[in-house]
Amino acid sequence: MKAEPRERLRELPAVDQLVRAVEHRAELHGIPRARLTACAREVLDAERRRALAGTPAELDAAVLAARVVEALARGVFSLGPVINATGVVLHTALGRAVLSPLALERLAHVGQGYANLEIDLAEKKRGSRYSHVEGLLRRLTGAEDALVVNNNAAAVLLALESLARGREVIVSRGELIEIGGEFRIPDIMLRGGAVLREVGTTNRTHLADYADAIGPDTALLLKVHPSNYRVVGFAADVPTRDLVELGRERNVPVMEDLGSGSLVDLRAVGLPWEPTVQEVVASGVDLVSFSGDKLLGGPQAGLLVGRRPLVARLKKNPLNRALRIDKLTIAALEATLYAYEAGTAWETVPTLRMLTEPLASIRQRADSLLALLSPTQAERLGAAIQEDQSQVGGGALPTVELPTAALALGTATLPASILDDRLRRAAPPVMGRIKDDRLLLDCRTIFPDQLRELARVLTQL
Ligand SMILES: *Cc1c(COP(=O)(O)O)cnc(C)c1O
C-alpha cells in the first residue's frame, strides 16, 4: 500500500493551527511570530519527510506542538556555545581557537562604539586598518612588513594572484596537499591564475628538481607546510634555507605557506619541533603566510609577513579589498599578538594553555567531574575515569598525541552512541568522542567553569 503514507499526510495539522497551539505558551514569550511560523513549518516538513520515507506520520497536533516548543526552547539563536569534550584543541567544526580574555575584552571595547580603524589621529589623515597590527607583526617575526586578510586560504590566494598571475609557481609534489574544507593547493593556484609547475615525487624532492624547473616564466618558488599529514620512511624535502639560496641565485622570490605557524618554540613544552614564523623569516623567505586561529590562538585571519616590496604588491591588489578583515578581527588579533609581545601568551592564550596542560591537572578536572555526579548517576552512566590521548587538530602536529584524562561513559542499557546523540542535543550541546564503545569526555578541552553545567547535563540525560 504505497499510497497510504501520502494520503495520511493530508491529515497533518496546518501551520496556522500549530502556531495557534503554541503562541500563548509562557516559555515562548517574546519569540517573534515569524519564528514560530518558521519553526512550525520545519516540524511539519520533517514529519512529511519521515512519512514519505515510510514511517507512519504523527498526526496529533498536541504532539507536534510540543516539538515546536522543544525546538524553540533551545533559544532563538542558531550559533551558540558547545562544550568541546573531543579533546581536539583546534577543532575546526567547533570554531578552532578559543579567544583569550584580553582579546574578548578588546573585541567588546572596540565593537561597542566607533574606533580609529582607518584614521591616523596624529596626522589628521586617512590611515590604514592594518597599521594596528603591522608593528606587532614586524617586531614579533622580524619581517619588514605585514598584511592580514580573512584567513590563510585567502592569504595564499592573494599572494599567488599578486605575484604569479599567468606565470609559473614551482611546488614539490610532496606538498600538493589538501587541508580539508576544500582547500587544495592546486585549486588555489588555479584560482589565483598561476600555473602550477610540479617538481619531484610524492616522497622525495631535491634542490636540483627546483633548479631544473626554473625558467623565464617562473614567478615564485612555493613551499607548503604538509600540515595534516606526514611522509615517513624514504622521504626528503628541500630545507627552506636551500630554497632561499636558489631563489636568490636565480632571482625568483620564495614563499612559504606555514599553515598553522607558531610564534613560540613548542619544544619548550615537550612538543615536536615546528619552525616558528620568526625562524622562517630569518632564513630569508620573502613571504610567509599562516593562520590567525590555529596555533597562534587568535581570531580567524590569514597573516602575511615578508619583504616590503612584495607585501606592497599584495596590499595594492584590488583583490585585497575583497579579502579584508573587519575591526573586530583586528581588535582580537592585536590583543592576541600583544600577549606574545608581553610574554604572557603561554598563560593567557587558551590554545597554548590547553596544549601544555599537564596530565595531572587534567586528571584533577576529570576527578572533579566524576565527583559532581551522584554515585547512582555515575553507575547508571557507567562513568569511570580513563586515560587516553588528545589531539592538537587544525591540521597542526597530526602525529602528536597528548596524554589526557577523560570521563568514559556507556553501559549495555545506555550505550555510547545513544549517549553521544543525547549529549549533542543537550543544552548546551556536548561533543565527546567514541572509542571502543565508550563515550569519552576528554577533560583537556573542558574548561573548569563548565564542569558544573556539564554535570547538570549528564544528570538530566
Ligand atoms: C590550514 C592551512 C591553510 C588554510 O588556512 P585557513 O586559515 O584555514 O584558511 C592553508 N595552508 C596550510 C598549509 C594550512 O595548514
Tab-separated table of C-alpha atoms and ligand atoms in Angstrom:
chain	number	residue	atom	x	y	z
A	1	MET	CA	0.000	0.000	0.000
A	2	LYS	CA	2.425	2.676	-1.230
A	3	ALA	CA	-0.103	5.498	-1.393
A	4	GLU	CA	-1.073	5.233	2.247
A	5	PRO	CA	1.607	7.437	3.877
A	6	ARG	CA	0.940	10.172	1.285
A	7	GLU	CA	-2.794	10.003	1.872
A	8	ARG	CA	-2.357	10.388	5.591
A	9	LEU	CA	-0.193	13.481	5.086
A	10	ARG	CA	-3.367	15.404	4.226
A	11	GLU	CA	-4.445	14.897	7.810
A	12	LEU	CA	-1.394	16.745	9.195
A	13	PRO	CA	-2.437	19.924	11.022
A	14	ALA	CA	-1.947	23.231	9.188
A	15	VAL	CA	0.932	25.571	10.046
A	16	ASP	CA	-1.514	28.129	11.483
A	17	GLN	CA	-3.116	25.564	13.709
A	18	LEU	CA	0.263	24.657	15.225
A	19	VAL	CA	1.190	28.318	15.709
A	20	ARG	CA	-2.108	28.995	17.483
A	21	ALA	CA	-1.474	25.986	19.714
A	22	VAL	CA	1.870	27.326	20.962
A	23	GLU	CA	1.710	31.120	20.711
A	24	HIS	CA	0.457	31.736	24.253
A	25	ARG	CA	2.874	29.371	25.953
A	26	ALA	CA	4.785	31.147	28.684
A	27	GLU	CA	8.146	29.605	27.716
A	28	LEU	CA	7.856	31.076	24.220
A	29	HIS	CA	7.099	34.587	25.424
A	30	GLY	CA	8.862	37.202	23.304
A	31	ILE	CA	9.665	34.922	20.399
A	32	PRO	CA	8.735	36.654	17.115
A	33	ARG	CA	5.680	35.253	15.345
A	34	ALA	CA	7.677	34.804	12.151
A	35	ARG	CA	9.979	32.472	14.079
A	36	LEU	CA	7.037	30.460	15.477
A	37	THR	CA	5.661	30.066	11.964
A	38	ALA	CA	9.032	29.054	10.518
A	39	CYS	CA	9.548	26.518	13.286
A	40	ALA	CA	6.024	25.055	12.888
A	41	ARG	CA	6.699	24.719	9.165
A	42	GLU	CA	10.010	22.932	9.837
A	43	VAL	CA	8.383	20.485	12.254
A	44	LEU	CA	5.667	19.691	9.684
A	45	ASP	CA	8.197	19.364	6.855
A	46	ALA	CA	10.285	16.983	8.933
A	47	GLU	CA	7.180	14.899	9.632
A	48	ARG	CA	6.299	14.862	5.935
A	49	ARG	CA	9.822	13.682	5.032
A	50	ARG	CA	9.671	10.957	7.672
A	51	ALA	CA	6.286	9.802	6.405
A	52	LEU	CA	7.475	9.695	2.800
A	53	ALA	CA	10.434	7.620	3.930
A	54	GLY	CA	7.976	5.072	5.309
A	55	THR	CA	7.419	5.988	8.977
A	56	PRO	CA	3.717	6.495	9.789
A	57	ALA	CA	3.080	10.225	10.148
A	58	GLU	CA	2.447	11.737	13.581
A	59	LEU	CA	-0.923	13.474	13.193
A	60	ASP	CA	-1.608	14.569	16.753
A	61	ALA	CA	-1.445	18.377	16.834
A	62	ALA	CA	-0.551	18.358	20.556
A	63	VAL	CA	2.493	16.149	19.965
A	64	LEU	CA	3.618	18.259	17.020
A	65	ALA	CA	3.077	21.462	19.026
A	66	ALA	CA	5.251	20.028	21.795
A	67	ARG	CA	8.015	19.557	19.212
A	68	VAL	CA	7.746	23.203	18.207
A	69	VAL	CA	8.015	24.244	21.855
A	70	GLU	CA	11.038	21.988	22.394
A	71	ALA	CA	12.836	23.330	19.329
A	72	LEU	CA	12.221	26.945	20.312
A	73	ALA	CA	13.046	26.402	23.969
A	74	ARG	CA	16.661	25.832	22.881
A	75	GLY	CA	16.767	29.563	22.156
A	76	VAL	CA	16.293	31.832	19.194
A	77	PHE	CA	19.940	31.976	18.215
A	78	SER	CA	21.456	29.428	15.925
A	79	LEU	CA	25.129	29.986	16.706
A	80	GLY	CA	25.963	29.267	20.322
A	81	PRO	CA	28.458	27.696	22.680
A	82	VAL	CA	29.210	23.974	22.698
A	83	ILE	CA	31.149	22.074	25.353
A	84	ASN	CA	34.110	20.609	23.497
A	85	ALA	CA	34.792	17.237	25.101
A	86	THR	CA	36.510	15.852	21.995
A	87	GLY	CA	39.990	16.690	23.260
A	88	VAL	CA	40.780	18.233	19.867
A	89	VAL	CA	42.202	21.610	20.859
A	90	LEU	CA	41.855	23.270	17.437
A	91	HIS	CA	38.549	21.761	16.303
A	92	THR	CA	37.600	23.438	13.025
A	93	ALA	CA	33.917	22.463	13.259
A	94	LEU	CA	33.780	23.869	16.800
A	95	GLY	CA	35.328	27.193	15.838
A	96	ARG	CA	39.075	26.482	16.215
A	97	ALA	CA	40.953	28.777	18.597
A	98	VAL	CA	39.275	29.984	21.791
A	99	LEU	CA	39.998	33.674	22.349
A	100	SER	CA	41.895	34.976	25.371
A	101	PRO	CA	40.162	37.164	27.962
A	102	LEU	CA	42.139	40.165	26.710
A	103	ALA	CA	41.093	39.505	23.099
A	104	LEU	CA	37.435	39.310	24.205
A	105	GLU	CA	37.782	42.493	26.209
A	106	ARG	CA	39.290	44.398	23.263
A	107	LEU	CA	36.676	42.984	20.912
A	108	ALA	CA	33.806	44.216	23.100
A	109	HIS	CA	35.550	47.531	23.728
A	110	VAL	CA	36.056	48.246	20.026
A	111	GLY	CA	32.694	46.824	18.942
A	112	GLN	CA	30.741	48.946	21.415
A	113	GLY	CA	31.353	52.228	19.614
A	114	TYR	CA	33.324	53.958	16.935
A	115	ALA	CA	37.015	53.273	16.585
A	116	ASN	CA	40.137	54.724	14.952
A	117	LEU	CA	40.044	51.923	12.392
A	118	GLU	CA	41.273	53.912	9.406
A	119	ILE	CA	42.128	57.254	10.910
A	120	ASP	CA	45.623	58.471	11.612
A	121	LEU	CA	44.655	60.652	14.561
A	122	ALA	CA	48.040	62.374	14.921
A	123	GLU	CA	48.473	63.189	11.244
A	124	LYS	CA	44.792	64.075	10.746
A	125	LYS	CA	44.562	61.906	7.637
A	126	ARG	CA	43.161	58.619	6.424
A	127	GLY	CA	45.088	55.732	7.958
A	128	SER	CA	45.332	52.011	7.280
A	129	ARG	CA	43.404	49.387	9.239
A	130	TYR	CA	46.462	47.149	9.074
A	131	SER	CA	48.573	49.718	10.939
A	132	HIS	CA	47.102	48.414	14.223
A	133	VAL	CA	48.877	45.070	13.870
A	134	GLU	CA	51.740	45.778	11.456
A	135	GLY	CA	54.162	46.950	14.115
A	136	LEU	CA	53.433	43.962	16.340
A	137	LEU	CA	53.844	41.528	13.466
A	138	ARG	CA	57.104	43.164	12.370
A	139	ARG	CA	58.556	43.073	15.872
A	140	LEU	CA	57.392	39.531	16.621
A	141	THR	CA	58.512	37.978	13.335
A	142	GLY	CA	61.410	40.188	12.278
A	143	ALA	CA	59.772	40.755	8.888
A	144	GLU	CA	59.902	44.090	7.062
A	145	ASP	CA	56.170	44.382	6.523
A	146	ALA	CA	52.879	42.598	7.218
A	147	LEU	CA	49.338	42.280	5.956
A	148	VAL	CA	46.295	40.479	7.346
A	149	VAL	CA	43.385	39.023	5.357
A	150	ASN	CA	40.317	36.938	6.139
A	151	ASN	CA	42.039	33.564	6.545
A	152	ASN	CA	45.164	31.743	5.419
A	153	ALA	CA	43.466	30.329	2.314
A	154	ALA	CA	42.779	33.940	1.291
A	155	ALA	CA	46.378	34.870	2.115
A	156	VAL	CA	47.725	32.198	-0.256
A	157	LEU	CA	45.209	33.189	-2.942
A	158	LEU	CA	46.133	36.871	-2.646
A	159	ALA	CA	49.855	36.117	-2.769
A	160	LEU	CA	49.541	33.926	-5.869
A	161	GLU	CA	47.248	36.369	-7.639
A	162	SER	CA	49.534	39.289	-6.851
A	163	LEU	CA	52.876	37.669	-7.631
A	164	ALA	CA	52.241	34.877	-10.122
A	165	ARG	CA	49.122	35.506	-12.189
A	166	GLY	CA	49.647	33.998	-15.635
A	167	ARG	CA	53.089	32.724	-14.641
A	168	GLU	CA	54.567	29.589	-13.111
A	169	VAL	CA	54.807	28.628	-9.462
A	170	ILE	CA	57.102	25.728	-8.616
A	171	VAL	CA	55.846	23.357	-5.879
A	172	SER	CA	57.084	19.959	-4.720
A	173	ARG	CA	54.717	17.061	-5.459
A	174	GLY	CA	55.079	16.122	-1.795
A	175	GLU	CA	53.452	19.432	-0.832
A	176	LEU	CA	50.420	19.468	-3.142
A	177	ILE	CA	48.161	19.000	-0.185
A	178	GLU	CA	44.506	19.134	0.674
A	179	ILE	CA	43.823	20.694	4.059
A	180	GLY	CA	40.135	19.814	4.121
A	181	GLY	CA	37.236	22.171	3.720
A	182	GLU	CA	38.024	22.377	0.001
A	183	PHE	CA	41.456	23.897	0.392
A	184	ARG	CA	43.692	22.184	-2.149
A	185	ILE	CA	46.920	23.826	-3.167
A	186	PRO	CA	46.470	23.045	-6.907
A	187	ASP	CA	42.936	24.525	-6.866
A	188	ILE	CA	44.017	27.687	-5.083
A	189	MET	CA	46.781	28.111	-7.672
A	190	LEU	CA	44.272	27.829	-10.468
A	191	ARG	CA	42.023	30.394	-8.791
A	192	GLY	CA	44.987	32.685	-8.340
A	193	GLY	CA	45.630	32.450	-12.074
A	194	ALA	CA	49.020	30.833	-11.518
A	195	VAL	CA	50.353	27.896	-13.499
A	196	LEU	CA	51.371	25.015	-11.290
A	197	ARG	CA	54.763	23.519	-12.060
A	198	GLU	CA	55.086	20.311	-10.030
A	199	VAL	CA	58.537	19.001	-9.262
A	200	GLY	CA	59.972	15.921	-7.531
A	201	THR	CA	57.917	12.961	-6.371
A	202	THR	CA	55.448	12.401	-3.564
A	203	ASN	CA	58.087	11.218	-1.128
A	204	ARG	CA	61.271	12.903	-2.364
A	205	THR	CA	62.054	16.271	-3.874
A	206	HIS	CA	65.587	17.617	-4.276
A	207	LEU	CA	67.020	21.080	-4.804
A	208	ALA	CA	68.007	20.106	-8.355
A	209	ASP	CA	64.333	19.442	-9.157
A	210	TYR	CA	63.510	23.066	-8.361
A	211	ALA	CA	66.651	24.361	-10.092
A	212	ASP	CA	65.890	22.444	-13.319
A	213	ALA	CA	62.329	23.742	-13.416
A	214	ILE	CA	63.184	27.443	-13.120
A	215	GLY	CA	62.704	29.253	-16.421
A	216	PRO	CA	61.799	32.699	-17.750
A	217	ASP	CA	58.167	32.147	-16.723
A	218	THR	CA	58.876	31.254	-13.111
A	219	ALA	CA	57.287	33.771	-10.742
A	220	LEU	CA	57.624	32.022	-7.399
A	221	LEU	CA	59.069	29.063	-5.521
A	222	LEU	CA	56.382	27.926	-3.079
A	223	LYS	CA	56.956	25.750	-0.045
A	224	VAL	CA	53.853	24.408	1.691
A	225	HIS	CA	53.714	23.004	5.201
A	226	PRO	CA	52.308	19.444	4.936
A	227	SER	CA	50.042	20.273	7.924
A	228	ASN	CA	47.721	17.334	8.459
A	229	TYR	CA	49.861	14.547	7.052
A	230	ARG	CA	53.433	13.256	7.161
A	231	VAL	CA	55.543	11.294	4.725
A	232	VAL	CA	57.670	8.880	6.731
A	233	GLY	CA	60.367	6.449	5.631
A	234	PHE	CA	62.304	7.095	2.410
A	235	ALA	CA	61.448	10.780	2.241
A	236	ALA	CA	63.237	14.046	1.545
A	237	ASP	CA	62.230	17.624	1.081
A	238	VAL	CA	64.334	20.716	0.488
A	239	PRO	CA	65.173	22.780	3.561
A	240	THR	CA	63.827	26.334	3.389
A	241	ARG	CA	67.366	27.755	3.591
A	242	ASP	CA	68.469	25.927	0.413
A	243	LEU	CA	65.375	27.031	-1.434
A	244	VAL	CA	66.069	30.624	-0.399
A	245	GLU	CA	69.640	30.368	-1.681
A	246	LEU	CA	68.420	29.015	-5.010
A	247	GLY	CA	65.792	31.758	-5.254
A	248	ARG	CA	68.464	34.425	-4.624
A	249	GLU	CA	70.792	32.954	-7.230
A	250	ARG	CA	68.107	32.817	-9.892
A	251	ASN	CA	66.275	35.970	-8.813
A	252	VAL	CA	62.964	34.223	-8.010
A	253	PRO	CA	61.067	35.068	-4.799
A	254	VAL	CA	60.359	32.283	-2.307
A	255	MET	CA	57.122	31.963	-0.351
A	256	GLU	CA	56.316	29.550	2.468
A	257	ASP	CA	52.749	28.712	3.445
A	258	LEU	CA	53.353	27.704	7.046
A	259	GLY	CA	49.748	26.689	7.671
A	260	SER	CA	49.499	26.846	11.425
A	261	GLY	CA	52.566	28.930	12.066
A	262	SER	CA	53.667	29.356	15.655
A	263	LEU	CA	55.351	32.328	17.282
A	264	VAL	CA	56.711	30.210	20.136
A	265	ASP	CA	59.071	27.242	20.161
A	266	LEU	CA	56.836	24.302	21.056
A	267	ARG	CA	59.837	22.206	22.078
A	268	ALA	CA	59.866	24.277	25.256
A	269	VAL	CA	56.825	22.264	26.379
A	270	GLY	CA	57.887	18.900	25.016
A	271	LEU	CA	56.079	19.103	21.679
A	272	PRO	CA	57.975	18.283	18.484
A	273	TRP	CA	59.856	20.956	16.601
A	274	GLU	CA	57.815	23.121	14.276
A	275	PRO	CA	59.514	26.005	12.514
A	276	THR	CA	58.444	29.287	14.114
A	277	VAL	CA	57.422	32.177	11.882
A	278	GLN	CA	60.449	34.193	13.013
A	279	GLU	CA	62.800	31.293	12.117
A	280	VAL	CA	61.326	31.083	8.638
A	281	VAL	CA	61.613	34.856	8.192
A	282	ALA	CA	65.211	34.735	9.436
A	283	SER	CA	66.040	32.022	6.925
A	284	GLY	CA	65.410	34.627	4.228
A	285	VAL	CA	61.999	33.559	2.846
A	286	ASP	CA	60.481	36.530	1.026
A	287	LEU	CA	56.872	35.949	2.068
A	288	VAL	CA	55.349	33.771	4.815
A	289	SER	CA	51.651	33.057	5.359
A	290	PHE	CA	49.958	31.499	8.388
A	291	SER	CA	46.594	31.289	10.169
A	292	GLY	CA	45.392	33.509	12.984
A	293	ASP	CA	43.224	30.807	14.565
A	294	LYS	CA	45.446	27.742	14.573
A	295	LEU	CA	48.469	27.506	16.903
A	296	LEU	CA	48.616	31.299	17.226
A	297	GLY	CA	45.332	31.092	19.170
A	298	GLY	CA	43.651	34.232	17.843
A	299	PRO	CA	40.677	35.084	15.629
A	300	GLN	CA	40.225	33.678	12.124
A	301	ALA	CA	42.675	35.553	9.917
A	302	GLY	CA	45.403	34.990	7.352
A	303	LEU	CA	48.671	36.636	8.292
A	304	LEU	CA	51.277	37.527	5.678
A	305	VAL	CA	54.723	38.780	6.620
A	306	GLY	CA	57.727	39.411	4.416
A	307	ARG	CA	59.737	41.776	2.266
A	308	ARG	CA	58.306	45.242	1.868
A	309	PRO	CA	58.150	45.361	-1.970
A	310	LEU	CA	56.286	42.043	-2.136
A	311	VAL	CA	53.861	42.895	0.665
A	312	ALA	CA	53.296	46.260	-1.064
A	313	ARG	CA	52.212	44.427	-4.229
A	314	LEU	CA	49.735	42.391	-2.202
A	315	LYS	CA	48.381	45.485	-0.473
A	316	LYS	CA	47.802	47.220	-3.812
A	317	ASN	CA	45.949	44.280	-5.362
A	318	PRO	CA	42.194	45.096	-5.639
A	319	LEU	CA	41.539	41.522	-4.501
A	320	ASN	CA	42.920	42.556	-1.102
A	321	ARG	CA	39.895	44.812	-0.643
A	322	ALA	CA	37.622	41.802	-1.076
A	323	LEU	CA	39.542	39.762	1.485
A	324	ARG	CA	39.974	42.410	4.143
A	325	ILE	CA	39.355	41.862	7.842
A	326	ASP	CA	36.951	43.848	9.988
A	327	LYS	CA	37.560	45.853	13.150
A	328	LEU	CA	36.541	43.001	15.466
A	329	THR	CA	39.145	40.691	13.967
A	330	ILE	CA	41.777	43.402	14.227
A	331	ALA	CA	40.863	44.054	17.870
A	332	ALA	CA	41.109	40.371	18.810
A	333	LEU	CA	44.251	39.822	16.746
A	334	GLU	CA	46.014	42.854	18.204
A	335	ALA	CA	45.273	41.608	21.740
A	336	THR	CA	46.479	38.084	20.889
A	337	LEU	CA	49.710	39.342	19.326
A	338	TYR	CA	50.205	41.669	22.270
A	339	ALA	CA	50.225	38.655	24.617
A	340	TYR	CA	53.182	37.267	22.656
A	341	GLU	CA	54.991	40.594	22.868
A	342	ALA	CA	54.283	40.868	26.596
A	343	GLY	CA	55.459	37.289	27.185
A	344	THR	CA	52.113	36.228	28.659
A	345	ALA	CA	50.929	34.051	25.753
A	346	TRP	CA	51.703	30.696	27.432
A	347	GLU	CA	49.420	31.551	30.345
A	348	THR	CA	46.692	33.610	28.685
A	349	VAL	CA	46.156	32.240	25.165
A	350	PRO	CA	43.762	29.300	25.704
A	351	THR	CA	45.169	27.287	22.779
A	352	LEU	CA	48.672	27.308	24.243
A	353	ARG	CA	47.377	26.675	27.750
A	354	MET	CA	45.339	23.675	26.648
A	355	LEU	CA	48.193	22.233	24.585
A	356	THR	CA	50.574	22.421	27.513
A	357	GLU	CA	48.373	21.430	30.421
A	358	PRO	CA	49.983	18.520	32.306
A	359	LEU	CA	48.132	15.239	32.642
A	360	ALA	CA	47.897	15.555	36.450
A	361	SER	CA	45.971	18.778	36.172
A	362	ILE	CA	43.588	17.402	33.515
A	363	ARG	CA	43.133	14.327	35.653
A	364	GLN	CA	42.069	16.515	38.558
A	365	ARG	CA	39.364	18.063	36.394
A	366	ALA	CA	38.148	14.608	35.342
A	367	ASP	CA	38.016	13.579	39.018
A	368	SER	CA	36.028	16.715	39.875
A	369	LEU	CA	33.568	15.999	37.080
A	370	LEU	CA	33.039	12.437	38.299
A	371	ALA	CA	32.646	13.700	41.872
A	372	LEU	CA	29.872	16.054	40.758
A	373	LEU	CA	27.762	13.032	39.775
A	374	SER	CA	25.933	11.140	42.490
A	375	PRO	CA	27.038	7.502	42.881
A	376	THR	CA	23.704	6.337	41.434
A	377	GLN	CA	24.057	8.590	38.401
A	378	ALA	CA	27.663	7.564	37.889
A	379	GLU	CA	26.615	3.936	37.935
A	380	ARG	CA	23.655	4.498	35.618
A	381	LEU	CA	26.010	6.133	33.070
A	382	GLY	CA	28.799	3.605	33.620
A	383	ALA	CA	31.080	6.546	34.417
A	384	ALA	CA	34.775	5.975	35.043
A	385	ILE	CA	37.999	7.919	34.565
A	386	GLN	CA	40.022	6.745	31.600
A	387	GLU	CA	43.409	7.894	30.357
A	388	ASP	CA	43.713	8.479	26.650
A	389	GLN	CA	45.251	10.809	24.057
A	390	SER	CA	44.038	14.180	22.840
A	391	GLN	CA	44.935	15.790	19.546
A	392	VAL	CA	46.091	19.224	18.505
A	393	GLY	CA	43.766	19.472	15.475
A	394	GLY	CA	43.543	22.268	12.932
A	395	GLY	CA	45.926	20.391	10.664
A	396	ALA	CA	48.772	21.058	13.075
A	397	LEU	CA	51.084	18.389	14.529
A	398	PRO	CA	48.961	15.452	13.279
A	399	THR	CA	51.169	12.780	14.797
A	400	VAL	CA	51.298	14.277	18.272
A	401	GLU	CA	49.341	12.505	20.986
A	402	LEU	CA	48.849	14.421	24.191
A	403	PRO	CA	48.274	12.258	27.277
A	404	THR	CA	44.918	13.156	28.766
A	405	ALA	CA	42.174	12.074	31.153
A	406	ALA	CA	38.550	11.589	30.183
A	407	LEU	CA	35.284	10.677	31.811
A	408	ALA	CA	34.252	7.494	29.982
A	409	LEU	CA	30.537	6.688	29.726
A	410	GLY	CA	28.351	3.893	28.410
A	411	THR	CA	26.591	0.738	29.609
A	412	ALA	CA	24.671	-2.081	27.990
A	413	THR	CA	21.395	-0.200	28.511
A	414	LEU	CA	22.821	3.261	27.781
A	415	PRO	CA	25.352	2.628	25.005
A	416	ALA	CA	27.900	5.245	23.961
A	417	SER	CA	26.174	6.029	20.656
A	418	ILE	CA	22.864	6.857	22.380
A	419	LEU	CA	24.622	8.993	24.998
A	420	ASP	CA	26.534	10.781	22.238
A	421	ASP	CA	23.279	11.503	20.429
A	422	ARG	CA	21.603	12.897	23.522
A	423	LEU	CA	24.587	14.980	24.566
A	424	ARG	CA	24.796	16.600	21.135
A	425	ARG	CA	21.170	17.668	21.526
A	426	ALA	CA	21.502	18.848	25.120
A	427	ALA	CA	21.536	22.499	26.156
A	428	PRO	CA	24.365	23.365	25.902
A	429	PRO	CA	25.359	20.695	23.376
A	430	VAL	CA	28.272	18.462	24.391
A	431	MET	CA	30.582	16.815	21.856
A	432	GLY	CA	32.657	13.860	23.014
A	433	ARG	CA	34.385	11.082	21.103
A	434	ILE	CA	33.546	7.416	20.895
A	435	LYS	CA	36.332	4.915	21.373
A	436	ASP	CA	35.920	1.173	21.883
A	437	ASP	CA	32.191	1.519	22.616
A	438	ARG	CA	32.779	4.132	25.302
A	439	LEU	CA	31.895	7.801	25.016
A	440	LEU	CA	34.951	9.744	26.183
A	441	LEU	CA	34.546	13.250	27.568
A	442	ASP	CA	38.133	14.477	27.258
A	443	CYS	CA	38.794	16.954	30.035
A	444	ARG	CA	41.697	18.708	28.241
A	445	THR	CA	39.257	20.857	26.278
A	446	ILE	CA	36.603	21.155	29.002
A	447	PHE	CA	37.081	24.387	30.942
A	448	PRO	CA	36.936	24.394	34.759
A	449	ASP	CA	33.915	26.715	34.721
A	450	GLN	CA	31.989	24.236	32.527
A	451	LEU	CA	32.182	21.316	34.968
A	452	ARG	CA	29.001	22.140	36.872
A	453	GLU	CA	26.988	22.718	33.750
A	454	LEU	CA	28.308	19.500	32.202
A	455	ALA	CA	27.455	17.536	35.363
A	456	ARG	CA	23.940	19.003	35.253
A	457	VAL	CA	23.543	17.960	31.604
A	458	LEU	CA	24.773	14.442	32.447
A	459	THR	CA	22.379	14.221	35.383
A	460	GLN	CA	19.439	15.189	33.180
A	461	LEU	CA	20.228	12.639	30.444
B	1	LIG	C1	45.162	25.361	7.452
B	1	LIG	C2	46.008	25.657	6.279
B	1	LIG	C3	45.569	26.556	5.288
B	1	LIG	C4	44.238	27.217	5.372
B	1	LIG	O1	44.218	28.138	6.424
B	1	LIG	P1	42.832	28.770	6.905
B	1	LIG	O2	43.247	29.808	7.898
B	1	LIG	O3	42.033	27.680	7.456
B	1	LIG	O4	42.209	29.383	5.699
B	1	LIG	C5	46.399	26.804	4.243
B	1	LIG	N1	47.605	26.199	4.126
B	1	LIG	C6	48.055	25.325	5.045
B	1	LIG	C7	49.386	24.681	4.857
B	1	LIG	C8	47.276	25.033	6.168
B	1	LIG	O5	47.697	24.161	7.092
